[in-house]
Tab-separated table of C-alpha atoms in Angstrom:
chain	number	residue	atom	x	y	z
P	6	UNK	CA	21.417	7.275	0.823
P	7	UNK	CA	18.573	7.367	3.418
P	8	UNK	CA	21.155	7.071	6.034
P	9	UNK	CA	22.745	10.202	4.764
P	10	UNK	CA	19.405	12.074	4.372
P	11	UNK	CA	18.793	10.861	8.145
P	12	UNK	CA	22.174	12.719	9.261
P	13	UNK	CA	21.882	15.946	7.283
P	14	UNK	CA	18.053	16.324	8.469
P	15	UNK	CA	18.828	15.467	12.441
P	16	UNK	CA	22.809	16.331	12.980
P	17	UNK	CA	22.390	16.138	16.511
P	18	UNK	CA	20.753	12.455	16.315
P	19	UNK	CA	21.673	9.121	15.131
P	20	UNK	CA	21.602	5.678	15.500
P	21	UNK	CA	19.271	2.254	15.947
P	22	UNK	CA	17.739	4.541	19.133
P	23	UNK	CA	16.647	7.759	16.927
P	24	UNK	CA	16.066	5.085	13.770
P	25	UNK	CA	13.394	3.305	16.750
P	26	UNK	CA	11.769	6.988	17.599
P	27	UNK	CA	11.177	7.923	14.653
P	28	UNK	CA	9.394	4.421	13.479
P	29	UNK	CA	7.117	4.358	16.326
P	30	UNK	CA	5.287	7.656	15.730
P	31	UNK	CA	5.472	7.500	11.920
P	32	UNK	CA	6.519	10.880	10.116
P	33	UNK	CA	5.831	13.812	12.209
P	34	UNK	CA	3.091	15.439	11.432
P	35	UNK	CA	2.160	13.415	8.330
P	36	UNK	CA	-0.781	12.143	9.942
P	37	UNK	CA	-2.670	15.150	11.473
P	38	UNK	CA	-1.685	16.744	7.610
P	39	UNK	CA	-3.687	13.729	6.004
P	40	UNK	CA	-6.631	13.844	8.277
P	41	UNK	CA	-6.792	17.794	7.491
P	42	UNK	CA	-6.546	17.481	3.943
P	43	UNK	CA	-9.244	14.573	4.113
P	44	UNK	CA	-11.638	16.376	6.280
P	45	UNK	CA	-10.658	19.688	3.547
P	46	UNK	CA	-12.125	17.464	0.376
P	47	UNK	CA	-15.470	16.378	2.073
P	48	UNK	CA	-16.392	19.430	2.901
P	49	UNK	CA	-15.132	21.140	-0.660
P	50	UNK	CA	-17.043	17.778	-2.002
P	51	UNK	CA	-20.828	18.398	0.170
P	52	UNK	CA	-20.658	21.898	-0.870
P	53	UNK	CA	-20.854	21.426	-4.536
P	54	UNK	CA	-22.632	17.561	-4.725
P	55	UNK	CA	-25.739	17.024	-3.462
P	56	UNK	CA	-25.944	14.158	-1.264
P	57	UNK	CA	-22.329	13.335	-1.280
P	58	UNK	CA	-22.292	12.831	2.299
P	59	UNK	CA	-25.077	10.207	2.248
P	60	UNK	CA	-25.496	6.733	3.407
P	61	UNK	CA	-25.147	5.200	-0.362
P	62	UNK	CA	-22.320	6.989	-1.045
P	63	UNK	CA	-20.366	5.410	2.030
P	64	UNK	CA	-21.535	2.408	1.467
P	65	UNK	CA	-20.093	2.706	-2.479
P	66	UNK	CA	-17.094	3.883	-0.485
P	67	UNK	CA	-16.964	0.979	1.586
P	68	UNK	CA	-17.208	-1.646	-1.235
P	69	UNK	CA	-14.906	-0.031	-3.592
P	70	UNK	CA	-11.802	0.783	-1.760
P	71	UNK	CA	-11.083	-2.892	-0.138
P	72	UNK	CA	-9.819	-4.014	-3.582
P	73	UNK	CA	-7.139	-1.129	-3.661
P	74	UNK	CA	-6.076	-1.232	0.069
P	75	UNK	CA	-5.134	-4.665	0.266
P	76	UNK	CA	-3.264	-4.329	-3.083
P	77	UNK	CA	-1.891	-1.275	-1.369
P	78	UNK	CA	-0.801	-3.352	2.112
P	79	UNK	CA	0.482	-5.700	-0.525
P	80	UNK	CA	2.886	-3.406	-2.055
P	81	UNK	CA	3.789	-1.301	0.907
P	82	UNK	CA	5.727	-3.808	3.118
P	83	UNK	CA	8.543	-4.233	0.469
P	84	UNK	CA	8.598	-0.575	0.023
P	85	UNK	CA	9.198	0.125	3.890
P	86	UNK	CA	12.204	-2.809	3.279
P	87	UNK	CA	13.508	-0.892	0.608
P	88	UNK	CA	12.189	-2.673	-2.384
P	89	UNK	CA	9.081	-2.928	-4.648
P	90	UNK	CA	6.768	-5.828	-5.717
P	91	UNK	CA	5.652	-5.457	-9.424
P	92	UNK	CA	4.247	-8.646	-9.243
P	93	UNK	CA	0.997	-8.007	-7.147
P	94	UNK	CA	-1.511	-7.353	-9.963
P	95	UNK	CA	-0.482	-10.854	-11.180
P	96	UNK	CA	-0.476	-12.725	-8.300
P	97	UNK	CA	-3.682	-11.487	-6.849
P	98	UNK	CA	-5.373	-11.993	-10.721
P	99	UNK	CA	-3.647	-15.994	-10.963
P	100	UNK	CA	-4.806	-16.661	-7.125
P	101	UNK	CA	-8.673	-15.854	-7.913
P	102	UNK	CA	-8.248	-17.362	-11.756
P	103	UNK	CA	-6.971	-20.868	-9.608
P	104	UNK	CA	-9.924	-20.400	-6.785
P	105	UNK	CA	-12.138	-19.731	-9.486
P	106	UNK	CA	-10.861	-22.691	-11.284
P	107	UNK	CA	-11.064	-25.325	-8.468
P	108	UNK	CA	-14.266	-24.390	-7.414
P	109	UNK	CA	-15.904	-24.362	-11.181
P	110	UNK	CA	-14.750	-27.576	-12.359
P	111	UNK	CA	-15.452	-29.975	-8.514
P	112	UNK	CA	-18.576	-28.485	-7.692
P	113	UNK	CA	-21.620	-30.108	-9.547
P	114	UNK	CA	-25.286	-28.889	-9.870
P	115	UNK	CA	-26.596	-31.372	-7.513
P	116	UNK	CA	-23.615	-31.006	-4.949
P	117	UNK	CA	-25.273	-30.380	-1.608
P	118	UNK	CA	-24.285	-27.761	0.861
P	119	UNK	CA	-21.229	-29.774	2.495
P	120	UNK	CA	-19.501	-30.705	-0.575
P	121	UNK	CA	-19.965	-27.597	-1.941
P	122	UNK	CA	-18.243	-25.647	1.362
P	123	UNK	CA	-15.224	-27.935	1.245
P	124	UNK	CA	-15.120	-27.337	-2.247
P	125	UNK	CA	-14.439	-23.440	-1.510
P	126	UNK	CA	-12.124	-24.349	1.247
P	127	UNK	CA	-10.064	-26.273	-0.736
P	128	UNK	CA	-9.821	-23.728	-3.564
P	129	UNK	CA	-9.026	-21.476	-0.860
P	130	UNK	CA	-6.096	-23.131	0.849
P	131	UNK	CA	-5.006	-23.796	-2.836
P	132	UNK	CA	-4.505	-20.106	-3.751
P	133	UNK	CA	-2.917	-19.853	-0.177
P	134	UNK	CA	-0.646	-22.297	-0.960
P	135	UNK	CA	0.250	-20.401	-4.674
P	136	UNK	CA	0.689	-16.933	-3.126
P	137	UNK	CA	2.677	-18.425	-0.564
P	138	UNK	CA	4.825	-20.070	-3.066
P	139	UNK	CA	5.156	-16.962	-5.635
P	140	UNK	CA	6.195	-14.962	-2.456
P	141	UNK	CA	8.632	-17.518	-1.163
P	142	UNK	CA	10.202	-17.719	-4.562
P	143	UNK	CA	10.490	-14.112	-4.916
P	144	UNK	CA	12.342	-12.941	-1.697
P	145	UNK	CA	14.364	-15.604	-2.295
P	146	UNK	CA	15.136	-14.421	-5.767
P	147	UNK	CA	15.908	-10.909	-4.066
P	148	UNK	CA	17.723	-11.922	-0.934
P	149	UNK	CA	20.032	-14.669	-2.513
P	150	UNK	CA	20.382	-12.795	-6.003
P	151	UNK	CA	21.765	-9.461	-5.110
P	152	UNK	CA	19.148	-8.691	-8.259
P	153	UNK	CA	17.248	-5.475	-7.605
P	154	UNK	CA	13.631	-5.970	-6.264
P	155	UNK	CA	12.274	-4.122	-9.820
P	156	UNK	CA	14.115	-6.264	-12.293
P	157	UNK	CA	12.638	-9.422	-9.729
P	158	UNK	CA	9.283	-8.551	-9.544
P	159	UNK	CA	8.846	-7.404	-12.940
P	160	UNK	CA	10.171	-11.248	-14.204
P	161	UNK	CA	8.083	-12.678	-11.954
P	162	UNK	CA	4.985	-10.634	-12.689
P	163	UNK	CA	5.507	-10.978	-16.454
P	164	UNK	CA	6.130	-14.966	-15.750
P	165	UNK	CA	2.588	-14.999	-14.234
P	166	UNK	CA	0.709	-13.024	-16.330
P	167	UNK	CA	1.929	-14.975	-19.140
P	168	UNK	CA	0.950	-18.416	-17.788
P	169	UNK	CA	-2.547	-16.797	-16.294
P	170	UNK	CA	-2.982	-15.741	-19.648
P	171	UNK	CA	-1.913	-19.055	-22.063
P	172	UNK	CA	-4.155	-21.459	-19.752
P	173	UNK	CA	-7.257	-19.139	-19.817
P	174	UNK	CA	-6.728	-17.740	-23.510
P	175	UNK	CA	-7.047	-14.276	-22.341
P	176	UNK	CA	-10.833	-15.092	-21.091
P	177	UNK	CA	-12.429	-14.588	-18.057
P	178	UNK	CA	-13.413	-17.077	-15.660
P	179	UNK	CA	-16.558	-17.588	-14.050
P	180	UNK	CA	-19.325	-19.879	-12.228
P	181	UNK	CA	-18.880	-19.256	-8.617
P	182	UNK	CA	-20.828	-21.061	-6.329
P	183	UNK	CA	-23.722	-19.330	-4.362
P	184	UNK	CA	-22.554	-19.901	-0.758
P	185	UNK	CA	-19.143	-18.330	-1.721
P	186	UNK	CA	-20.966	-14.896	-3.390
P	187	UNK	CA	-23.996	-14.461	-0.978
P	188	UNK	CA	-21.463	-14.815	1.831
P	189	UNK	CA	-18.514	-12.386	0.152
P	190	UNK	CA	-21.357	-10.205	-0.130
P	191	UNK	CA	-23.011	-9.888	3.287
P	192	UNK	CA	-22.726	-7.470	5.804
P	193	UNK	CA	-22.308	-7.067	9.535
P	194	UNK	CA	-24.363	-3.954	11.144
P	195	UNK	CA	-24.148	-2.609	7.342
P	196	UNK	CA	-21.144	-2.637	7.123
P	197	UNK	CA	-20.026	-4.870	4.288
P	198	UNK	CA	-17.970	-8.022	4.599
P	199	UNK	CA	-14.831	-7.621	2.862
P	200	UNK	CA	-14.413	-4.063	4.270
P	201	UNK	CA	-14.090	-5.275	7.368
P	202	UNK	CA	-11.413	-7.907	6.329
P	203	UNK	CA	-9.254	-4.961	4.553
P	204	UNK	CA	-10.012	-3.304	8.424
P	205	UNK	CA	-8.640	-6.331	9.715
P	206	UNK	CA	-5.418	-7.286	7.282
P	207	UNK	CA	-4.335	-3.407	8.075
P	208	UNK	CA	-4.526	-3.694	11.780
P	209	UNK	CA	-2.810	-7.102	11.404
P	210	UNK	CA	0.546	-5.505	9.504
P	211	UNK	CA	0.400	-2.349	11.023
P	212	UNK	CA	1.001	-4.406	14.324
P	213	UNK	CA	3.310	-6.820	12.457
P	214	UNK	CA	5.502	-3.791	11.011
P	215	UNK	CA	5.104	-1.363	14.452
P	216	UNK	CA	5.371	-3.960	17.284
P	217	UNK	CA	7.541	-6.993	16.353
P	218	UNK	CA	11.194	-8.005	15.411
P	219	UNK	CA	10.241	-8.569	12.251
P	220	UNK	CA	8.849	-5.102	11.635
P	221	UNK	CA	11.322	-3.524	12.982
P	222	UNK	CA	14.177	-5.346	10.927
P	223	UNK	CA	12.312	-4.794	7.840
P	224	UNK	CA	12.609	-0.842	8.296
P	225	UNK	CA	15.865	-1.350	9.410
P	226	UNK	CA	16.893	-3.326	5.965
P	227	UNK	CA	15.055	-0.161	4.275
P	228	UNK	CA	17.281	2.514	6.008
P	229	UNK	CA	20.483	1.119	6.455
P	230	UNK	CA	20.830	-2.665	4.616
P	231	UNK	CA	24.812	-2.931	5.469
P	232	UNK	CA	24.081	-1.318	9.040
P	233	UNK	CA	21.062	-3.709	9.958
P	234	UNK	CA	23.302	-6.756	8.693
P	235	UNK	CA	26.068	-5.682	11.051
P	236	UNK	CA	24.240	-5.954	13.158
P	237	UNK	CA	23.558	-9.445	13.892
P	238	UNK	CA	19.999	-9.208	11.546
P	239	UNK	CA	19.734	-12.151	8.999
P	240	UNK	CA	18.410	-10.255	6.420
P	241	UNK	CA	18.040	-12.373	3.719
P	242	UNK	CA	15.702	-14.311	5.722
P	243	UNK	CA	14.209	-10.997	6.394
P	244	UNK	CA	13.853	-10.432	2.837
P	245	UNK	CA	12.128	-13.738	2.195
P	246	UNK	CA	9.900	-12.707	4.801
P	247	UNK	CA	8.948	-9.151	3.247
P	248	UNK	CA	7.667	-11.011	-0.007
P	249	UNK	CA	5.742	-13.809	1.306
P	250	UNK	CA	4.009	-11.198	3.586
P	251	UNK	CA	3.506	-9.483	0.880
P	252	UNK	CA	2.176	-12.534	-1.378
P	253	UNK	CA	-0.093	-13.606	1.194
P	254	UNK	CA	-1.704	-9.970	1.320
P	255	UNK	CA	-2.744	-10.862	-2.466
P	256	UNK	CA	-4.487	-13.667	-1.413
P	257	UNK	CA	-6.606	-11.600	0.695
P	258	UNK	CA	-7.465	-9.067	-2.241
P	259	UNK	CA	-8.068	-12.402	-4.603
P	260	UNK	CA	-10.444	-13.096	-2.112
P	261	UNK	CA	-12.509	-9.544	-2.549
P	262	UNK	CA	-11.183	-9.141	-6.139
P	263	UNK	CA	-13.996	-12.482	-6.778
P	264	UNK	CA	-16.378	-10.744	-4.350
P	265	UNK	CA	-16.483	-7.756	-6.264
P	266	UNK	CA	-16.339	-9.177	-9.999
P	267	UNK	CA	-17.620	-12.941	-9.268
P	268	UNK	CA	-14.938	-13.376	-12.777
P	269	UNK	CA	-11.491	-14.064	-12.532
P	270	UNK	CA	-9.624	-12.479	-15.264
P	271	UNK	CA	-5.581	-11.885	-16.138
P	272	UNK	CA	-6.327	-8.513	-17.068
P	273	UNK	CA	-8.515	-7.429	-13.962
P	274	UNK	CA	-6.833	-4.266	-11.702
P	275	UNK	CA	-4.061	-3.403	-13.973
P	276	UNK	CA	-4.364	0.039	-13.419
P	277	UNK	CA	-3.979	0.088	-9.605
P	278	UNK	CA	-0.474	-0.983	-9.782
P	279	UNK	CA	0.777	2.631	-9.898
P	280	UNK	CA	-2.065	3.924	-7.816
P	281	UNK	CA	-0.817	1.357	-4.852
P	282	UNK	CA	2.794	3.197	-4.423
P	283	UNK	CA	1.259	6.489	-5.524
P	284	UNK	CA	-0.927	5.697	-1.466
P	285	UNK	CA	2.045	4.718	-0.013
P	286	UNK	CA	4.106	7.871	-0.675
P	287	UNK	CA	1.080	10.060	-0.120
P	288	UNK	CA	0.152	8.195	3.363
P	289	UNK	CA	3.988	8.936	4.618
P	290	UNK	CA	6.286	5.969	3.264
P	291	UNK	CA	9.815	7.024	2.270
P	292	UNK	CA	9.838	5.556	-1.920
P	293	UNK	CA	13.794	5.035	-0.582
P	294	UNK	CA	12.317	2.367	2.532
P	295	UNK	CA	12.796	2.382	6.258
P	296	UNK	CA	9.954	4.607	7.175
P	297	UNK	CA	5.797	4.580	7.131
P	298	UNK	CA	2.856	3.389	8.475
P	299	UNK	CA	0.002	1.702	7.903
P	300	UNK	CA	-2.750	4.445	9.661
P	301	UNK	CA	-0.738	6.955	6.889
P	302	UNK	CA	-1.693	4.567	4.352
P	303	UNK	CA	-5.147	3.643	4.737
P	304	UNK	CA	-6.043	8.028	5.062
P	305	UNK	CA	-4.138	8.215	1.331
P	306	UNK	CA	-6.399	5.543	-0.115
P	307	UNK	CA	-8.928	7.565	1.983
P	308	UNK	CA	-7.795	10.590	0.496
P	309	UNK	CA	-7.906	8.883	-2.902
P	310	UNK	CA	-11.240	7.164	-2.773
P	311	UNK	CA	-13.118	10.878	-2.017
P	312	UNK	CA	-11.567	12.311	-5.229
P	313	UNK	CA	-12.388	9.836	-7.383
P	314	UNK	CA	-16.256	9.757	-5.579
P	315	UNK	CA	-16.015	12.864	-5.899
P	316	UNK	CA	-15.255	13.567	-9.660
P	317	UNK	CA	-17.557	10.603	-10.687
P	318	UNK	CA	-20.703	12.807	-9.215
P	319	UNK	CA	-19.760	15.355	-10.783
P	320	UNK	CA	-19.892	13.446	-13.955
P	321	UNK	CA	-16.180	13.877	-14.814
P	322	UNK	CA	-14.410	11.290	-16.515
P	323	UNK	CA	-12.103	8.180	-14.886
P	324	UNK	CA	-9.258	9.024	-17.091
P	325	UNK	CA	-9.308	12.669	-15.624
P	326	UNK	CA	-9.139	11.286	-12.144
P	327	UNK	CA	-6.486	8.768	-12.920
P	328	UNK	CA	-4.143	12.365	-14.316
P	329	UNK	CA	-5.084	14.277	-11.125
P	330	UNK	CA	-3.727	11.240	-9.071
P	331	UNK	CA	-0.713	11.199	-11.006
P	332	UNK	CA	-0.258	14.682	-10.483
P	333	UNK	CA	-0.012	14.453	-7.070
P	334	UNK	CA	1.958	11.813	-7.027
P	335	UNK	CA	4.419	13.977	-8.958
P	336	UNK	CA	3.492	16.541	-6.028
P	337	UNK	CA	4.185	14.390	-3.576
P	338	UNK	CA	7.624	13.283	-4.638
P	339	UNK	CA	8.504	16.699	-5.219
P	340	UNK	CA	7.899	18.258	-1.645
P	341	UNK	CA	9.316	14.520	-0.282
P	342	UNK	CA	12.332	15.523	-2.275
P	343	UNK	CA	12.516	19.574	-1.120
P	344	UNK	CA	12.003	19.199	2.303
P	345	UNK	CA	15.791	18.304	3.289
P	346	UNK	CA	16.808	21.264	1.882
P	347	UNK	CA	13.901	23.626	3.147
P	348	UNK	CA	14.849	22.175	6.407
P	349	UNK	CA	18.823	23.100	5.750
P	350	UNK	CA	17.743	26.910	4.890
P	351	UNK	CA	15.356	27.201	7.740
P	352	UNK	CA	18.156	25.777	10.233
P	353	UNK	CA	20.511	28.359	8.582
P	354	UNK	CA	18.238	31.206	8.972
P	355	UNK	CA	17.764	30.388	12.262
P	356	UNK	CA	21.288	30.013	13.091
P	357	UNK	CA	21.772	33.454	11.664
P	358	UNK	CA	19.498	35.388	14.023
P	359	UNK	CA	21.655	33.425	16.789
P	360	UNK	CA	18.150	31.130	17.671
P	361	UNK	CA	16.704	34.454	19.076
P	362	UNK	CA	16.525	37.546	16.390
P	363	UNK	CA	20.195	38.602	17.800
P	364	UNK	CA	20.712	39.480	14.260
P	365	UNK	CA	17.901	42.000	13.940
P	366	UNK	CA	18.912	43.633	17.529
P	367	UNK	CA	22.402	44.100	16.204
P	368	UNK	CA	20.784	45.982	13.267
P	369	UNK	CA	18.835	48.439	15.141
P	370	UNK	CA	21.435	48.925	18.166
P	371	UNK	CA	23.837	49.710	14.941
P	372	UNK	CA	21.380	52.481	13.304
């Protein structure tokens, strides 16, 4: 299908060469459009809130969008291989509940400051070591299966949530340590801490995605799966890759996700499951796979975090900003689903003046 779109949109080009141009620079034009449209809302926003562009409502900015954008990365790696990952709410939730867990029940009041740091390391490399496993189990569900990504992710993520939710009766978990909150909660030149690990992740998979093998097999698989296997590219292990990268991401966000609550709850984030492809369509990455980029991404969430900042000063309510974002997701998918045949009736209109208005000389040398 996006193979077909590919021809019908660039006759005259074709091929693992054009497939490689058009990765590199991301979709033309979608960036520059983002950036406008995000410069657009802050000023619409300053002119009719007071104070919106001030320092506390960056910093609010800062702190509140590091939660969504490393769900986001989390979801948007399968999506540029073709597939989806249902299962990220759950994972991320089950990581912090386990961290949470470890740390809670071998730290004691008296523990001193040594015990208590290897404590947190060792709940941390044990929620590494259960995202790594959920994501290893997953692509190989989806590479080895021939099940579609959906139907795997959504067992998985209703396997999860359902043990999350059985071993902590539905309740939240809490009694994190001090060093672990007074550390997730510093800053560095104001600029807070888990910010600048979202910062970080992003530039890490936009690099992994843009400038490796990997990357580049993974929008292969999402254009063209039966081309890219012909084509010497093992891409089931591809596949297994895609999830675990994506699993690991989830570690990462149950890392801010206890930052920003200090709970660990099944139930925490549910909502952004939608909101995470609704930022990957917006930033530029085809819903059918093979094309995007992470700098597209993180000016959607951008894009994103200023409306909903926005609405909440003027005292609207969440529920209204959680429509408007569905709207334009609906938007979005309409004008990603127009454009190949705007682009057909532009090409024949321009064919019929001959490339040059030849068709409006002919009329007037005929009157």
């Amino acid at each position: 299908m996006a193979d077909s779109r590919l021809s019908r949109n660039y006759p005259d080009k074709g091929g693992l060469a054009h497939l490689m141009a058009r990765l590199r620079p991301g979709l033309p034009g979608g960036h520059a459009g983002l950036a406008a449209l995000l410069i657009l809302l802050l000023v619409a926003f300053t002119a009719f809130v007071p104070n919106f562009l001030s320092a506390s409502t960056l910093q609010s900015f800062m702190y509140q969008l590091p939660l969504l954008g490393l769900l986001s990365l989390a979801m948007v790696v399968p999506l540029i291989s073709g597939g989806l990952n249902l299962a990220i709410i759950a994972t991320t939730n089950q990581c912090a509940l386990l961290m949470v867990w470890v740390m809670r029940s071998m730290i004691a009041a008296d523990s001193g400051g040594a015990t208590t740091l290897g404590v947190i390391c060792l709940a941390m490399a044990a929620g590494f070591l259960l995202c790594l496993v959920i994501g290893f189990v997953t692509g190989a569900l989806v590479a080895y299966t021939g099940v579609h990504p959906i139907l795997v992710t959504l067992g998985t993520k209703s396997l999860i949530d359902g043990i999350s939710i059985y071993l902590t009766r539905g309740m939240a978990l809490s009694g994190l340590p001090e060093m672990f909150t007074r550390a997730s909660s510093s800053t560095l030149f104001g600029i807070p801490l888990v910010f600048l690990l979202m910062i970080g992740v992003a530039i890490l998979i936009g690099t992994i995605l843009r400038h490796t093998v990997f990357g580049v097999a993974c929008a292969m698989i999402g254009s063209n799966p039966e081309a890219t296997r012909y084509s010497a590219v093992d891409t089931r292990r591809v596949l297994v890759g895609v999830y675990v990268m994506s699993s690991l991401t989830c570690f990462v966000a149950a890392l801010v996700m206890l930052a920003t609550f200090n709970t660990a709850s099944a139930d925490y984030a549910q909502s952004y499951l939608l909101v995470t492809i609704l930022a990957a369509v917006l930033g530029g990455v085809d819903p059918f796979g093979g094309f995007g980029t992470v700098t597209g991404l993180m000016l959607a969430l951008s894009i994103l975090q200023v409306i909903s900042s926005g609405f909440n000063q003027f005292g609207l309510s969440n529920y209204l900003t959680v429509a408007i974002w569905g709207a334009i997701l609906i938007v979005v998918v309409m004008v990603q689903t127009a454009r190949p045949y705007l682009v057909d009736v532009l090409a024949g209109i321009w064919k019929s003046t001959d490339g040059h208005g030849g068709s409006f000389r002919r009329r007037q040398d005929e009157r």
